[in-house]
Amino acid sequence: EVQLVESGGGLVQPGGSLRLSCGASGVIFKLYAMSWFRQAPGKGLEWVSGITASGSRTAYGDSVKDRFTITRDNTKDTLYLHLNSVTSEDTAMYYCARGRSAGIIPRMTSQADSWGQGTQVTVSS
């Protein structure tokens, strides 16, 4: 059974930084592209960022480009999202998701096969 477990969320001040982690088990992590999605209160699910299986290619949504960085450590079966210069607009539940292939970054929910339970990020002073 595939398990994705997010961690690292919490309360952060505007302009601050945070690192989210997503640990994977029950799957050969290094074979799959991965993504982060988020859902703000009262809004739909938004794709945030993705990375190919090898980590050679990354992609970002317009709202987080140049502020967030996605990385992965295939030796630790872990995906990361580094949040910098956060604003109140970044307040959301953040989810990691596994794609279906090595090279296609899942950008829609229909392209992801497994999901974590989420970790809450709240940006507030």
Coordinates of C-alpha atoms in Angstrom, one line a residue:
E1 CA 0.0 0.0 0.0
V2 CA 1.3 3.4 -1.0
Q3 CA 1.6 5.9 1.8
L4 CA 2.6 9.5 1.5
V5 CA 3.0 11.4 4.7
E6 CA 3.4 15.2 4.8
S7 CA 5.0 17.1 7.6
G8 CA 6.6 20.5 8.4
G9 CA 3.5 22.7 8.3
G10 CA 2.7 25.3 10.9
L11 CA 2.3 28.9 11.7
V12 CA 4.8 31.3 9.9
Q13 CA 4.9 35.0 9.7
P14 CA 4.6 36.9 6.5
G15 CA 7.9 37.0 4.7
G16 CA 9.1 33.9 6.5
S17 CA 10.2 30.5 5.4
L18 CA 9.1 26.9 5.9
R19 CA 10.1 23.5 4.6
L20 CA 7.5 20.9 4.0
S21 CA 8.4 17.2 3.6
C22 CA 6.6 14.2 2.1
G23 CA 7.8 10.8 3.0
A24 CA 6.9 7.9 0.8
S25 CA 6.5 4.2 1.5
G26 CA 5.1 1.2 -0.3
V27 CA 6.3 2.5 -3.6
I28 CA 9.5 2.7 -5.6
F29 CA 9.7 6.5 -5.0
K30 CA 12.5 7.1 -7.5
L31 CA 10.4 5.9 -10.4
Y32 CA 7.7 8.6 -10.2
A33 CA 7.3 12.3 -10.8
M34 CA 5.8 14.0 -7.8
S35 CA 3.8 17.2 -7.2
W36 CA 2.6 19.5 -4.4
F37 CA -1.0 20.8 -4.4
R38 CA -2.7 23.1 -2.0
Q39 CA -6.2 24.0 -1.0
A40 CA -7.0 27.3 0.7
P41 CA -10.1 27.8 2.8
G42 CA -13.1 28.0 0.6
K43 CA -11.2 27.4 -2.6
G44 CA -10.5 24.5 -4.9
L45 CA -7.3 22.4 -5.1
E46 CA -4.4 24.3 -6.7
W47 CA -1.3 22.7 -8.3
V48 CA 1.8 24.3 -6.7
S49 CA 4.9 22.6 -8.1
G50 CA 6.2 19.4 -9.5
I51 CA 9.4 17.5 -10.1
T52 CA 10.3 14.6 -12.4
A53 CA 11.5 11.3 -11.0
S54 CA 15.2 12.0 -11.4
G55 CA 14.8 15.6 -10.2
S56 CA 16.2 16.9 -13.4
R57 CA 13.1 19.0 -14.2
T58 CA 10.9 21.1 -12.0
A59 CA 7.8 23.2 -12.7
Y60 CA 6.0 25.9 -10.7
G61 CA 2.6 27.6 -10.6
D62 CA 2.6 31.3 -11.4
S63 CA 1.6 32.2 -7.8
V64 CA 4.7 30.6 -6.3
K65 CA 7.3 30.9 -9.0
D66 CA 10.6 32.4 -7.7
R67 CA 9.4 31.9 -4.1
F68 CA 9.0 28.2 -3.6
T69 CA 11.5 25.4 -4.5
I70 CA 10.7 21.8 -4.9
T71 CA 13.4 19.1 -4.4
R72 CA 13.6 15.4 -3.7
D73 CA 16.0 13.0 -2.1
N74 CA 15.5 9.6 -3.8
T75 CA 17.9 8.0 -1.3
K76 CA 15.4 9.0 1.5
D77 CA 12.2 8.5 -0.5
T78 CA 11.3 12.1 0.5
L79 CA 9.9 15.1 -1.4
Y80 CA 10.4 18.6 -0.2
L81 CA 8.8 22.0 -0.8
H82 CA 10.8 25.0 0.4
L83 CA 8.5 28.0 1.0
N84 CA 10.1 31.5 1.0
S85 CA 8.7 35.0 1.2
V86 CA 5.3 33.6 2.2
T87 CA 2.2 35.8 2.3
S88 CA -1.3 35.3 3.6
E89 CA -2.2 34.0 0.2
D90 CA -0.1 30.9 0.9
T91 CA -2.3 29.8 3.8
A92 CA -3.6 26.4 2.8
M93 CA -3.5 22.7 3.4
Y94 CA -0.6 21.3 1.3
Y95 CA -0.7 17.9 -0.2
C96 CA 1.9 15.8 -2.0
A97 CA 0.8 13.5 -4.8
R98 CA 2.4 10.8 -6.9
G99 CA 2.3 10.9 -10.6
R100 CA 2.0 7.9 -12.9
S101 CA 5.3 8.0 -14.7
A102 CA 8.8 9.3 -14.3
G103 CA 8.7 12.2 -16.7
I104 CA 5.2 13.6 -16.6
I105 CA 4.6 16.0 -13.7
P106 CA 1.1 15.7 -12.4
R107 CA -0.6 19.1 -12.7
M108 CA -4.2 17.9 -12.3
T109 CA -5.8 15.6 -9.7
S110 CA -6.6 13.2 -12.5
Q111 CA -2.9 12.8 -13.2
A112 CA -2.1 11.7 -9.6
D113 CA -2.5 8.2 -8.2
S114 CA -1.7 8.6 -4.6
W115 CA -2.2 11.5 -2.1
G116 CA -1.0 12.3 1.4
Q117 CA -3.3 13.5 4.2
G118 CA -1.9 17.0 4.0
T119 CA -0.1 19.5 6.3
Q120 CA -1.5 22.9 7.2
V121 CA 0.4 26.1 6.5
T122 CA -0.9 29.2 8.1
V123 CA 0.7 32.6 7.4
S124 CA -0.1 35.2 10.0
S125 CA 1.5 37.8 12.1

